[in-house]
PDB file of C-alpha atoms and ligand atoms in Angstrom:
ATOM      1  CA  MET A 178     -16.522   1.572  -3.027  1.00 89.00           C
ATOM      2  CA  LYS A 179     -19.595   1.217  -5.215  1.00 92.00           C
ATOM      3  CA  SER A 180     -18.946   0.646  -8.916  1.00 96.00           C
ATOM      4  CA  ASN A 181     -20.798  -0.921 -11.837  1.00 97.00           C
ATOM      5  CA  VAL A 182     -19.042  -4.262 -12.081  1.00 98.00           C
ATOM      6  CA  ILE A 183     -16.358  -6.402 -10.486  1.00 98.00           C
ATOM      7  CA  TRP A 184     -14.147  -8.790 -12.453  1.00 98.00           C
ATOM      8  CA  MET A 185     -14.506 -12.300 -11.031  1.00 98.00           C
ATOM      9  CA  ASP A 186     -12.581 -15.099 -12.693  1.00 98.00           C
ATOM     10  CA  GLY A 187     -12.911 -13.721 -16.179  1.00 97.00           C
ATOM     11  CA  GLU A 188     -16.434 -12.336 -15.996  1.00 98.00           C
ATOM     12  CA  PHE A 189     -17.823  -8.938 -15.101  1.00 98.00           C
ATOM     13  CA  ILE A 190     -20.378  -9.373 -12.327  1.00 98.00           C
ATOM     14  CA  PRO A 191     -22.741  -6.550 -11.280  1.00 98.00           C
ATOM     15  CA  TYR A 192     -21.489  -4.945  -8.063  1.00 98.00           C
ATOM     16  CA  ASP A 193     -24.402  -6.177  -5.916  1.00 98.00           C
ATOM     17  CA  GLU A 194     -24.016  -9.765  -7.098  1.00 98.00           C
ATOM     18  CA  ALA A 195     -20.252 -10.020  -6.568  1.00 98.00           C
ATOM     19  CA  ASN A 196     -20.540 -12.324  -3.548  1.00 97.00           C
ATOM     20  CA  VAL A 197     -18.767 -15.383  -2.150  1.00 97.00           C
ATOM     21  CA  HIS A 198     -20.084 -18.096   0.156  1.00 97.00           C
ATOM     22  CA  VAL A 199     -19.822 -17.589   3.914  1.00 98.00           C
ATOM     23  CA  LEU A 200     -17.851 -20.852   4.189  1.00 98.00           C
ATOM     24  CA  THR A 201     -15.088 -19.560   1.881  1.00 98.00           C
ATOM     25  CA  PRO A 202     -11.831 -20.651   3.614  1.00 98.00           C
ATOM     26  CA  THR A 203     -10.195 -17.208   3.194  1.00 98.00           C
ATOM     27  CA  LEU A 204     -12.935 -15.651   5.364  1.00 98.00           C
ATOM     28  CA  HIS A 205     -12.119 -18.103   8.150  1.00 98.00           C
ATOM     29  CA  TYR A 206      -8.332 -18.368   8.029  1.00 98.00           C
ATOM     30  CA  GLY A 207      -7.115 -15.191   6.278  1.00 98.00           C
ATOM     31  CA  MET A 208      -5.303 -17.160   3.584  1.00 97.00           C
ATOM     32  CA  GLY A 209      -5.678 -14.835   0.636  1.00 98.00           C
ATOM     33  CA  VAL A 210      -3.509 -12.201  -1.013  1.00 98.00           C
ATOM     34  CA  PHE A 211      -4.344  -8.779  -2.341  1.00 98.00           C
ATOM     35  CA  GLU A 212      -2.985  -5.662  -3.983  1.00 98.00           C
ATOM     36  CA  GLY A 213      -3.807  -1.972  -3.852  1.00 98.00           C
ATOM     37  CA  ILE A 214      -3.162  -0.036  -7.036  1.00 98.00           C
ATOM     38  CA  ARG A 215      -4.160   3.439  -8.203  1.00 98.00           C
ATOM     39  CA  ALA A 216      -5.021   4.804 -11.607  1.00 98.00           C
ATOM     40  CA  TYR A 217      -4.766   8.525 -12.325  1.00 98.00           C
ATOM     41  CA  GLN A 218      -6.057  10.922 -14.899  1.00 98.00           C
ATOM     42  CA  THR A 219      -3.242  12.265 -17.065  1.00 98.00           C
ATOM     43  CA  SER A 220      -3.253  14.563 -20.094  1.00 97.00           C
ATOM     44  CA  ASP A 221      -3.129  11.400 -22.255  1.00 97.00           C
ATOM     45  CA  GLY A 222      -6.051   9.719 -20.521  1.00 98.00           C
ATOM     46  CA  THR A 223      -6.305   7.375 -17.557  1.00 98.00           C
ATOM     47  CA  ALA A 224      -3.178   5.435 -16.619  1.00 98.00           C
ATOM     48  CA  ILE A 225      -2.517   2.769 -14.005  1.00 98.00           C
ATOM     49  CA  PHE A 226       0.513   3.526 -11.845  1.00 98.00           C
ATOM     50  CA  ARG A 227       3.192   0.817 -11.636  1.00 98.00           C
ATOM     51  CA  LEU A 228       0.765  -1.901 -12.660  1.00 98.00           C
ATOM     52  CA  ASP A 229       3.479  -4.428 -13.508  1.00 98.00           C
ATOM     53  CA  GLU A 230       5.228  -4.042 -10.167  1.00 98.00           C
ATOM     54  CA  HIS A 231       1.921  -4.474  -8.315  1.00 98.00           C
ATOM     55  CA  LEU A 232       1.014  -7.579 -10.290  1.00 98.00           C
ATOM     56  CA  GLU A 233       4.484  -9.027  -9.765  1.00 98.00           C
ATOM     57  CA  ARG A 234       4.099  -8.491  -6.022  1.00 98.00           C
ATOM     58  CA  PHE A 235       0.643 -10.085  -6.188  1.00 98.00           C
ATOM     59  CA  MET A 236       2.117 -13.181  -7.819  1.00 97.00           C
ATOM     60  CA  HIS A 237       5.065 -13.250  -5.402  1.00 97.00           C
ATOM     61  CA  SER A 238       2.654 -12.969  -2.469  1.00 97.00           C
ATOM     62  CA  ALA A 239       0.768 -16.034  -3.704  1.00 97.00           C
ATOM     63  CA  HIS A 240       4.040 -17.905  -4.267  1.00 97.00           C
ATOM     64  CA  ILE A 241       5.344 -17.013  -0.790  1.00 96.00           C
ATOM     65  CA  ALA A 242       2.006 -18.102   0.708  1.00 96.00           C
ATOM     66  CA  GLY A 243       2.535 -21.461  -0.972  1.00 96.00           C
ATOM     67  CA  ILE A 244      -0.491 -21.126  -3.216  1.00 94.00           C
ATOM     68  CA  GLY A 245       0.676 -23.424  -5.982  1.00 79.00           C
ATOM     69  CA  LYS A 246      -0.308 -22.502  -9.487  1.00 83.00           C
ATOM     70  CA  LEU A 247      -2.121 -19.252 -10.136  1.00 91.00           C
ATOM     71  CA  PRO A 248      -5.082 -19.523 -12.476  1.00 92.00           C
ATOM     72  CA  TYR A 249      -4.002 -16.428 -14.466  1.00 97.00           C
ATOM     73  CA  SER A 250      -0.814 -15.178 -16.066  1.00 97.00           C
ATOM     74  CA  LYS A 251       0.508 -11.702 -15.421  1.00 98.00           C
ATOM     75  CA  GLY A 252      -0.654 -10.690 -18.896  1.00 98.00           C
ATOM     76  CA  GLU A 253      -4.196 -11.893 -18.194  1.00 98.00           C
ATOM     77  CA  LEU A 254      -4.303 -10.037 -14.879  1.00 98.00           C
ATOM     78  CA  ARG A 255      -2.939  -6.942 -16.601  1.00 98.00           C
ATOM     79  CA  ARG A 256      -5.707  -7.004 -19.197  1.00 98.00           C
ATOM     80  CA  ALA A 257      -8.325  -7.719 -16.530  1.00 98.00           C
ATOM     81  CA  ALA A 258      -7.206  -4.728 -14.418  1.00 98.00           C
ATOM     82  CA  MET A 259      -7.315  -2.407 -17.433  1.00 98.00           C
ATOM     83  CA  GLU A 260     -10.741  -3.675 -18.484  1.00 98.00           C
ATOM     84  CA  THR A 261     -12.085  -3.273 -14.951  1.00 98.00           C
ATOM     85  CA  VAL A 262     -11.200   0.416 -14.990  1.00 98.00           C
ATOM     86  CA  ARG A 263     -12.690   0.847 -18.470  1.00 98.00           C
ATOM     87  CA  GLU A 264     -15.890  -1.112 -17.730  1.00 98.00           C
ATOM     88  CA  ASN A 265     -16.543   1.094 -14.722  1.00 98.00           C
ATOM     89  CA  ASP A 266     -15.894   4.342 -16.629  1.00 98.00           C
ATOM     90  CA  LEU A 267     -13.399   5.489 -14.033  1.00 98.00           C
ATOM     91  CA  GLN A 268     -10.942   8.314 -14.696  1.00 97.00           C
ATOM     92  CA  SER A 269      -9.008   7.931 -11.476  1.00 98.00           C
ATOM     93  CA  CYS A 270      -9.525   5.118  -9.030  1.00 98.00           C
ATOM     94  CA  TYR A 271      -8.189   2.527  -6.614  1.00 98.00           C
ATOM     95  CA  ILE A 272      -7.891  -1.029  -7.928  1.00 98.00           C
ATOM     96  CA  ARG A 273      -8.113  -4.027  -5.605  1.00 98.00           C
ATOM     97  CA  PRO A 274      -7.112  -7.449  -6.951  1.00 98.00           C
ATOM     98  CA  LEU A 275      -7.847 -10.227  -4.439  1.00 98.00           C
ATOM     99  CA  LEU A 276      -6.910 -13.881  -4.580  1.00 98.00           C
ATOM    100  CA  TYR A 277      -9.104 -15.961  -2.307  1.00 98.00           C
ATOM    101  CA  MET A 278      -9.412 -19.688  -1.742  1.00 97.00           C
ATOM    102  CA  SER A 279     -12.470 -21.833  -2.252  1.00 97.00           C
ATOM    103  CA  GLY A 280     -12.911 -25.390  -1.049  1.00 97.00           C
ATOM    104  CA  PRO A 281     -13.614 -27.271   2.194  1.00 98.00           C
ATOM    105  CA  LEU A 282     -12.971 -25.867   5.652  1.00 98.00           C
ATOM    106  CA  GLY A 283     -10.126 -27.378   7.674  1.00 96.00           C
ATOM    107  CA  ILE A 284      -6.669 -25.916   7.293  1.00 96.00           C
ATOM    108  CA  ASN A 285      -5.351 -27.802   4.331  1.00 95.00           C
ATOM    109  CA  PRO A 286      -4.584 -25.296   1.584  1.00 95.00           C
ATOM    110  CA  ASP A 287      -3.810 -28.106  -0.857  1.00 94.00           C
ATOM    111  CA  GLU A 288      -7.538 -28.870  -0.967  1.00 96.00           C
ATOM    112  CA  TRP A 289      -8.389 -25.310  -1.966  1.00 97.00           C
ATOM    113  CA  GLN A 290      -8.532 -23.641  -5.365  1.00 96.00           C
ATOM    114  CA  PRO A 291      -7.466 -20.042  -5.875  1.00 97.00           C
ATOM    115  CA  GLN A 292      -9.970 -17.583  -7.341  1.00 98.00           C
ATOM    116  CA  VAL A 293      -9.321 -14.002  -8.322  1.00 98.00           C
ATOM    117  CA  SER A 294     -11.436 -10.862  -8.275  1.00 98.00           C
ATOM    118  CA  ILE A 295     -10.570  -7.311  -9.297  1.00 98.00           C
ATOM    119  CA  ALA A 296     -12.627  -4.352  -8.119  1.00 98.00           C
ATOM    120  CA  ALA A 297     -12.103  -0.659  -8.840  1.00 98.00           C
ATOM    121  CA  TRP A 298     -13.700   2.421  -7.325  1.00 98.00           C
ATOM    122  CA  GLU A 299     -13.099   6.091  -6.734  1.00 97.00           C
ATOM    123  CA  TRP A 300     -11.153   6.515  -3.496  1.00 96.00           C
ATOM    124  CA  GLY A 301     -10.200   9.966  -2.231  1.00 93.00           C
ATOM    125  CA  PRO A 302      -7.322  10.819   0.125  1.00 93.00           C
ATOM    126  CA  TYR A 303      -6.914   7.786   2.430  1.00 94.00           C
ATOM    127  CA  LEU A 304      -5.992   9.844   5.492  1.00 94.00           C
ATOM    128  CA  GLY A 305      -8.204  12.815   4.647  1.00 94.00           C
ATOM    129  CA  GLU A 306      -7.770  15.940   2.534  1.00 94.00           C
ATOM    130  CA  GLU A 307      -6.383  17.992   5.455  1.00 96.00           C
ATOM    131  CA  ALA A 308      -3.565  15.547   6.157  1.00 97.00           C
ATOM    132  CA  ILE A 309      -1.853  16.278   2.841  1.00 97.00           C
ATOM    133  CA  GLU A 310      -0.773  19.725   4.038  1.00 97.00           C
ATOM    134  CA  LYS A 311      -1.278  19.694   7.788  1.00 98.00           C
ATOM    135  CA  GLY A 312       0.128  16.230   8.437  1.00 98.00           C
ATOM    136  CA  ILE A 313      -0.983  13.537  10.854  1.00 98.00           C
ATOM    137  CA  HIS A 314      -0.419  12.524  14.464  1.00 98.00           C
ATOM    138  CA  LEU A 315       1.147   9.057  14.757  1.00 98.00           C
ATOM    139  CA  MET A 316       1.005   6.718  17.739  1.00 98.00           C
ATOM    140  CA  VAL A 317       3.822   4.268  18.325  1.00 98.00           C
ATOM    141  CA  SER A 318       1.711   1.168  18.705  1.00 98.00           C
ATOM    142  CA  SER A 319       1.867  -1.169  21.674  1.00 98.00           C
ATOM    143  CA  PHE A 320       1.414  -3.947  19.101  1.00 98.00           C
ATOM    144  CA  THR A 321       4.588  -5.302  17.493  1.00 98.00           C
ATOM    145  CA  ARG A 322       4.900  -5.767  13.723  1.00 97.00           C
ATOM    146  CA  HIS A 323       5.174  -9.396  12.664  1.00 95.00           C
ATOM    147  CA  HIS A 324       8.351 -11.308  13.322  1.00 95.00           C
ATOM    148  CA  VAL A 325       9.469 -12.408   9.840  1.00 93.00           C
ATOM    149  CA  ASN A 326       9.020 -16.032  10.791  1.00 94.00           C
ATOM    150  CA  VAL A 327       5.537 -15.533  12.211  1.00 94.00           C
ATOM    151  CA  ALA A 328       4.034 -13.827   9.187  1.00 94.00           C
ATOM    152  CA  MET A 329       6.033 -13.267   6.050  1.00 94.00           C
ATOM    153  CA  THR A 330       5.775  -9.541   5.535  1.00 94.00           C
ATOM    154  CA  LYS A 331       6.945  -9.482   1.897  1.00 95.00           C
ATOM    155  CA  ALA A 332       3.658 -11.161   1.040  1.00 97.00           C
ATOM    156  CA  LYS A 333       0.523  -9.033   1.092  1.00 98.00           C
ATOM    157  CA  VAL A 334      -1.473 -11.782   2.775  1.00 98.00           C
ATOM    158  CA  SER A 335      -4.954 -10.865   4.012  1.00 98.00           C
ATOM    159  CA  GLY A 336      -4.391 -12.405   7.457  1.00 98.00           C
ATOM    160  CA  ASN A 337      -1.331 -10.193   8.040  1.00 97.00           C
ATOM    161  CA  TYR A 338      -3.745  -7.271   8.293  1.00 98.00           C
ATOM    162  CA  VAL A 339      -5.224  -8.386  11.606  1.00 98.00           C
ATOM    163  CA  ASN A 340      -2.049  -6.981  13.174  1.00 98.00           C
ATOM    164  CA  SER A 341      -2.601  -3.706  11.266  1.00 98.00           C
ATOM    165  CA  ALA A 342      -6.235  -3.569  12.374  1.00 98.00           C
ATOM    166  CA  TYR A 343      -5.285  -3.969  16.058  1.00 98.00           C
ATOM    167  CA  ALA A 344      -2.785  -1.134  15.782  1.00 98.00           C
ATOM    168  CA  LYS A 345      -4.935   1.214  13.694  1.00 98.00           C
ATOM    169  CA  SER A 346      -8.083   0.844  15.802  1.00 98.00           C
ATOM    170  CA  MET A 347      -6.179   1.446  19.031  1.00 98.00           C
ATOM    171  CA  ALA A 348      -4.579   4.563  17.523  1.00 98.00           C
ATOM    172  CA  VAL A 349      -7.804   6.031  16.163  1.00 98.00           C
ATOM    173  CA  ARG A 350      -9.789   5.284  19.330  1.00 98.00           C
ATOM    174  CA  SER A 351      -7.053   7.060  21.283  1.00 98.00           C
ATOM    175  CA  GLY A 352      -7.340  10.196  19.136  1.00 98.00           C
ATOM    176  CA  PHE A 353      -4.376   9.626  16.789  1.00 98.00           C
ATOM    177  CA  ASP A 354      -4.608   9.378  13.010  1.00 98.00           C
ATOM    178  CA  GLU A 355      -2.483   6.309  12.370  1.00 98.00           C
ATOM    179  CA  ALA A 356      -0.204   3.809  14.121  1.00 98.00           C
ATOM    180  CA  VAL A 357       3.467   3.114  13.501  1.00 98.00           C
ATOM    181  CA  LEU A 358       4.542  -0.360  14.583  1.00 98.00           C
ATOM    182  CA  LEU A 359       7.973  -1.393  15.840  1.00 98.00           C
ATOM    183  CA  ASP A 360       9.577  -4.681  14.829  1.00 98.00           C
ATOM    184  CA  PRO A 361      10.212  -7.469  17.378  1.00 97.00           C
ATOM    185  CA  GLU A 362      13.634  -5.924  18.182  1.00 97.00           C
ATOM    186  CA  GLY A 363      12.035  -2.551  18.916  1.00 98.00           C
ATOM    187  CA  TYR A 364      13.115  -0.740  15.741  1.00 98.00           C
ATOM    188  CA  VAL A 365      10.690   1.218  13.584  1.00 98.00           C
ATOM    189  CA  ALA A 366       8.936  -0.995  11.028  1.00 98.00           C
ATOM    190  CA  GLU A 367       5.961   0.569   9.228  1.00 98.00           C
ATOM    191  CA  CYS A 368       2.461   1.932   9.719  1.00 98.00           C
ATOM    192  CA  SER A 369      -0.749  -0.094   9.530  1.00 98.00           C
ATOM    193  CA  GLY A 370      -0.908   0.541   5.768  1.00 98.00           C
ATOM    194  CA  GLU A 371       2.100   2.715   4.846  1.00 98.00           C
ATOM    195  CA  ASN A 372       5.895   2.743   4.917  1.00 98.00           C
ATOM    196  CA  ILE A 373       7.744   5.476   6.819  1.00 98.00           C
ATOM    197  CA  PHE A 374      10.621   7.879   6.104  1.00 99.00           C
ATOM    198  CA  LEU A 375      12.647  10.262   8.288  1.00 98.00           C
ATOM    199  CA  VAL A 376      14.492  13.290   6.948  1.00 98.00           C
ATOM    200  CA  ASP A 377      17.599  14.589   8.721  1.00 98.00           C
ATOM    201  CA  ASP A 378      20.058  17.065   7.199  1.00 94.00           C
ATOM    202  CA  ASP A 379      18.661  16.514   3.705  1.00 94.00           C
ATOM    203  CA  THR A 380      19.146  12.743   3.962  1.00 98.00           C
ATOM    204  CA  LEU A 381      16.195  10.361   3.837  1.00 98.00           C
ATOM    205  CA  TYR A 382      16.194   7.344   6.133  1.00 98.00           C
ATOM    206  CA  THR A 383      13.816   4.408   5.955  1.00 98.00           C
ATOM    207  CA  PRO A 384      13.780   1.006   7.667  1.00 98.00           C
ATOM    208  CA  PRO A 385      15.360  -1.873   5.709  1.00 98.00           C
ATOM    209  CA  LEU A 386      13.216  -4.651   4.220  1.00 96.00           C
ATOM    210  CA  GLY A 387      13.123  -6.730   7.417  1.00 90.00           C
ATOM    211  CA  ALA A 388       9.692  -6.823   9.017  1.00 91.00           C
ATOM    212  CA  ILE A 389       7.991  -4.600   6.438  1.00 97.00           C
ATOM    213  CA  LEU A 390       6.108  -4.780   3.174  1.00 98.00           C
ATOM    214  CA  ASN A 391       8.287  -3.950   0.184  1.00 98.00           C
ATOM    215  CA  GLY A 392       6.230  -0.875  -0.639  1.00 98.00           C
ATOM    216  CA  ILE A 393       6.049   0.274  -4.220  1.00 98.00           C
ATOM    217  CA  THR A 394       5.487   3.888  -3.128  1.00 98.00           C
ATOM    218  CA  ARG A 395       8.551   3.494  -0.885  1.00 98.00           C
ATOM    219  CA  ASP A 396      10.518   2.503  -3.977  1.00 98.00           C
ATOM    220  CA  CYS A 397       9.126   5.510  -5.907  1.00 98.00           C
ATOM    221  CA  VAL A 398      10.074   7.864  -3.075  1.00 98.00           C
ATOM    222  CA  MET A 399      13.629   6.502  -3.006  1.00 98.00           C
ATOM    223  CA  GLN A 400      13.992   6.912  -6.770  1.00 98.00           C
ATOM    224  CA  LEU A 401      12.419  10.384  -6.815  1.00 98.00           C
ATOM    225  CA  ALA A 402      14.570  11.539  -3.880  1.00 98.00           C
ATOM    226  CA  ARG A 403      17.802  10.283  -5.476  1.00 98.00           C
ATOM    227  CA  ASP A 404      16.747  11.971  -8.699  1.00 98.00           C
ATOM    228  CA  MET A 405      16.636  15.244  -6.691  1.00 98.00           C
ATOM    229  CA  ASP A 406      20.136  14.489  -5.326  1.00 98.00           C
ATOM    230  CA  PHE A 407      19.037  13.619  -1.810  1.00 98.00           C
ATOM    231  CA  ARG A 408      20.869  10.781  -0.100  1.00 98.00           C
ATOM    232  CA  VAL A 409      18.650   7.827   0.782  1.00 98.00           C
ATOM    233  CA  ILE A 410      19.736   5.348   3.444  1.00 98.00           C
ATOM    234  CA  GLU A 411      17.954   2.153   4.490  1.00 98.00           C
ATOM    235  CA  ARG A 412      18.824   1.582   8.104  1.00 98.00           C
ATOM    236  CA  GLN A 413      17.359   0.440  11.413  1.00 98.00           C
ATOM    237  CA  LEU A 414      15.740   3.401  13.174  1.00 98.00           C
ATOM    238  CA  SER A 415      14.633   3.762  16.768  1.00 98.00           C
ATOM    239  CA  ARG A 416      11.561   5.582  18.000  1.00 98.00           C
ATOM    240  CA  ASP A 417      13.642   8.392  19.522  1.00 98.00           C
ATOM    241  CA  GLN A 418      15.255   8.990  16.129  1.00 98.00           C
ATOM    242  CA  MET A 419      11.727   9.519  14.773  1.00 98.00           C
ATOM    243  CA  TYR A 420      10.871  11.973  17.546  1.00 98.00           C
ATOM    244  CA  ALA A 421      14.061  13.971  16.858  1.00 98.00           C
ATOM    245  CA  ALA A 422      13.994  13.924  13.047  1.00 98.00           C
ATOM    246  CA  ASP A 423      13.759  17.146  11.018  1.00 98.00           C
ATOM    247  CA  GLU A 424      10.836  15.682   9.081  1.00 98.00           C
ATOM    248  CA  VAL A 425       8.824  12.458   9.016  1.00 98.00           C
ATOM    249  CA  PHE A 426       6.430  11.292   6.327  1.00 98.00           C
ATOM    250  CA  ILE A 427       4.602   8.102   5.461  1.00 98.00           C
ATOM    251  CA  CYS A 428       3.733   6.699   2.038  1.00 98.00           C
ATOM    252  CA  GLY A 429       1.619   4.073   0.351  1.00 98.00           C
ATOM    253  CA  THR A 430      -0.578   3.615  -2.689  1.00 98.00           C
ATOM    254  CA  ALA A 431      -3.787   4.571  -0.887  1.00 98.00           C
ATOM    255  CA  ALA A 432      -2.268   7.305   1.320  1.00 98.00           C
ATOM    256  CA  GLU A 433       0.251   8.592  -1.289  1.00 98.00           C
ATOM    257  CA  VAL A 434       2.779  10.817   0.589  1.00 98.00           C
ATOM    258  CA  VAL A 435       1.590  12.307   3.886  1.00 98.00           C
ATOM    259  CA  PRO A 436       3.570  14.431   6.369  1.00 98.00           C
ATOM    260  CA  VAL A 437       3.718  13.483  10.046  1.00 98.00           C
ATOM    261  CA  ARG A 438       3.407  16.548  12.275  1.00 98.00           C
ATOM    262  CA  GLU A 439       3.454  14.810  15.659  1.00 98.00           C
ATOM    263  CA  ILE A 440       4.363  11.415  17.135  1.00 98.00           C
ATOM    264  CA  ASP A 441       3.236  10.387  20.640  1.00 98.00           C
ATOM    265  CA  HIS A 442       2.441  14.043  21.490  1.00 98.00           C
ATOM    266  CA  ARG A 443       5.909  15.230  20.420  1.00 98.00           C
ATOM    267  CA  LEU A 444       5.958  17.746  17.577  1.00 98.00           C
ATOM    268  CA  ILE A 445       8.240  16.893  14.682  1.00 98.00           C
ATOM    269  CA  SER A 446      10.367  20.059  14.372  1.00 98.00           C
ATOM    270  CA  ASP A 447       7.790  22.885  14.460  1.00 97.00           C
ATOM    271  CA  GLY A 448       4.896  20.596  13.539  1.00 98.00           C
ATOM    272  CA  LEU A 449       4.581  21.969  10.015  1.00 98.00           C
ATOM    273  CA  ARG A 450       5.051  20.113   6.744  1.00 98.00           C
ATOM    274  CA  GLY A 451       8.792  20.080   6.010  1.00 98.00           C
ATOM    275  CA  PRO A 452      10.339  21.348   2.760  1.00 98.00           C
ATOM    276  CA  VAL A 453      11.763  17.969   1.725  1.00 98.00           C
ATOM    277  CA  THR A 454       8.420  16.247   2.349  1.00 98.00           C
ATOM    278  CA  GLU A 455       6.699  18.882   0.221  1.00 98.00           C
ATOM    279  CA  ARG A 456       9.142  18.353  -2.647  1.00 98.00           C
ATOM    280  CA  ILE A 457       8.686  14.568  -2.479  1.00 98.00           C
ATOM    281  CA  GLN A 458       4.900  15.009  -2.442  1.00 98.00           C
ATOM    282  CA  GLN A 459       5.090  17.251  -5.505  1.00 98.00           C
ATOM    283  CA  ALA A 460       7.410  14.894  -7.381  1.00 98.00           C
ATOM    284  CA  TYR A 461       5.120  11.958  -6.587  1.00 98.00           C
ATOM    285  CA  GLN A 462       2.033  13.852  -7.778  1.00 98.00           C
ATOM    286  CA  ASP A 463       3.887  14.738 -10.985  1.00 98.00           C
ATOM    287  CA  ALA A 464       5.002  11.138 -11.457  1.00 98.00           C
ATOM    288  CA  VAL A 465       1.539   9.616 -11.107  1.00 98.00           C
ATOM    289  CA  ARG A 466       0.049  12.200 -13.481  1.00 98.00           C
ATOM    290  CA  GLY A 467       2.551  11.723 -16.295  1.00 98.00           C
ATOM    291  CA  LYS A 468       4.470  14.936 -15.625  1.00 98.00           C
ATOM    292  CA  HIS A 469       7.787  13.489 -14.464  1.00 98.00           C
ATOM    293  CA  ALA A 470      10.714  12.059 -16.410  1.00 97.00           C
ATOM    294  CA  LEU A 471      10.145   8.723 -14.630  1.00 97.00           C
ATOM    295  CA  SER A 472       6.421   8.640 -15.511  1.00 98.00           C
ATOM    296  CA  SER A 473       6.880   6.928 -18.853  1.00 96.00           C
ATOM    297  CA  ASP A 474       8.365   3.875 -17.113  1.00 97.00           C
ATOM    298  CA  TRP A 475       5.651   3.842 -14.489  1.00 98.00           C
ATOM    299  CA  LEU A 476       2.345   4.435 -16.275  1.00 98.00           C
ATOM    300  CA  SER A 477       0.171   1.978 -18.213  1.00 98.00           C
ATOM    301  CA  TYR A 478      -2.429   3.859 -20.231  1.00 98.00           C
ATOM    302  CA  ILE A 479      -5.746   2.071 -20.331  1.00 97.00           C
ATOM    303  CA  ASN A 480      -6.599   3.159 -23.864  1.00 93.00           C
TER     304      ASN A 480
HETATM  305  N1  PPE B1428       2.888  -1.299   4.433  1.00 77.46           N
HETATM  306  C1  PPE B1428       1.678  -1.876   4.577  1.00 77.46           C
HETATM  307  C2  PPE B1428       1.432  -2.731   5.759  1.00 77.46           C
HETATM  308  C3  PPE B1428       0.714  -1.678   3.590  1.00 77.46           C
HETATM  309  O1  PPE B1428      -0.482  -2.255   3.710  1.00 77.46           O
HETATM  310  C4  PPE B1428       0.986  -0.842   2.492  1.00 77.46           C
HETATM  311  C5  PPE B1428      -0.074  -0.604   1.443  1.00 77.46           C
HETATM  312  C6  PPE B1428       2.272  -0.263   2.393  1.00 77.46           C
HETATM  313  C7  PPE B1428       3.192  -0.522   3.387  1.00 77.46           C
HETATM  314  C8  PPE B1428       2.667   0.564   1.211  1.00 77.46           C
HETATM  315  O2  PPE B1428       2.799  -0.247   0.069  1.00 77.46           O
HETATM  316  P1  PPE B1428       2.588   0.328  -1.405  1.00 77.46           P
HETATM  317  O3  PPE B1428       1.144   0.586  -1.562  1.00 77.46           O
HETATM  318  O4  PPE B1428       3.092  -0.736  -2.281  1.00 77.46           O
HETATM  319  O5  PPE B1428       3.380   1.569  -1.493  1.00 77.46           O
HETATM  320  N2  PPE B1428      -1.363  -0.399   1.989  1.00 77.46           N
HETATM  321  C9  PPE B1428      -2.563  -0.413   1.207  1.00 77.46           C
HETATM  322  C10 PPE B1428      -3.726  -0.012   2.089  1.00 77.46           C
HETATM  323  C11 PPE B1428      -4.771  -1.018   2.022  1.00 77.46           C
HETATM  324  C12 PPE B1428      -6.070  -0.755   2.705  1.00 77.46           C
HETATM  325  O6  PPE B1428      -6.980  -1.453   2.334  1.00 77.46           O
HETATM  326  O7  PPE B1428      -6.194   0.082   3.586  1.00 77.46           O
HETATM  327  C13 PPE B1428      -2.503   0.560   0.036  1.00 77.46           C
HETATM  328  O8  PPE B1428      -1.918   1.631   0.185  1.00 77.46           O
HETATM  329  O9  PPE B1428      -3.086   0.252  -0.994  1.00 77.46           O
END
């Protein structure tokens, strides 16, 4: 995660000095919002993938969280993200904008002021190099994903991730790679940091936007799959439908597209990466590197 500088409210601060006070309200109450974005090396230089969509979600997250007026426009955040990548001399990287609140303790957000930081660093495969081909073993978590009126899942609010941390740590300590959480009705929701897809008879299924984050990679996968003439259906899915699917994969900015070979000790088909998953992975890798027809809409070149 080490880099040269971090953008903090309009200034580049050396990595080791990019600190906040221990009484920062966001540290205590989780009231902050963040984004996860990736930049990739392409033949025309470094480009940030779906930057506008990520910044729009960042601003929506703040709006949903009731954080009144943001101190920066989308254009200012856009420039700041690009400069952060340039200032750190990064060719491909992960970019983490964070909005956090400063002000007095006591849960009254109206007394707080929003501040924004943007960090960028080189981040390899989120679930490991091996997972890309071999796939991962998922645990259906005993923790339930947020009810939509407990935590608003369309907002990428820091505090929402306590639920993810419970699920992920339990899964990893139990020997699995990642957790998939069910919604309060018992239908499949999403993983601790990824959305999920099933493939059956060349049709892709994914949970509707109920108790899940509106993933930008999820949207890419749907567009790329339709472009390859696969049917894509958003529908409630049960855990047994996952067990019995031809293929399962998960996707997110950090993880990209990763096959699932096993869920709760049940192999998915023969436990090998499925052909549809492989094609989606390839299309996604092409898209992020400027080699797909959709790339031109999705890439912001930093120079
Ligand atoms: N669901 C959750 C709960 C989630 O956190 C992510 C992103 C997604 C779905 C996929 O969304 P998108 O990136 O827009 O396709 N998870 C971030 C992981 C953050 C981390 O610090 O770990 C990410 O992929 O950046």
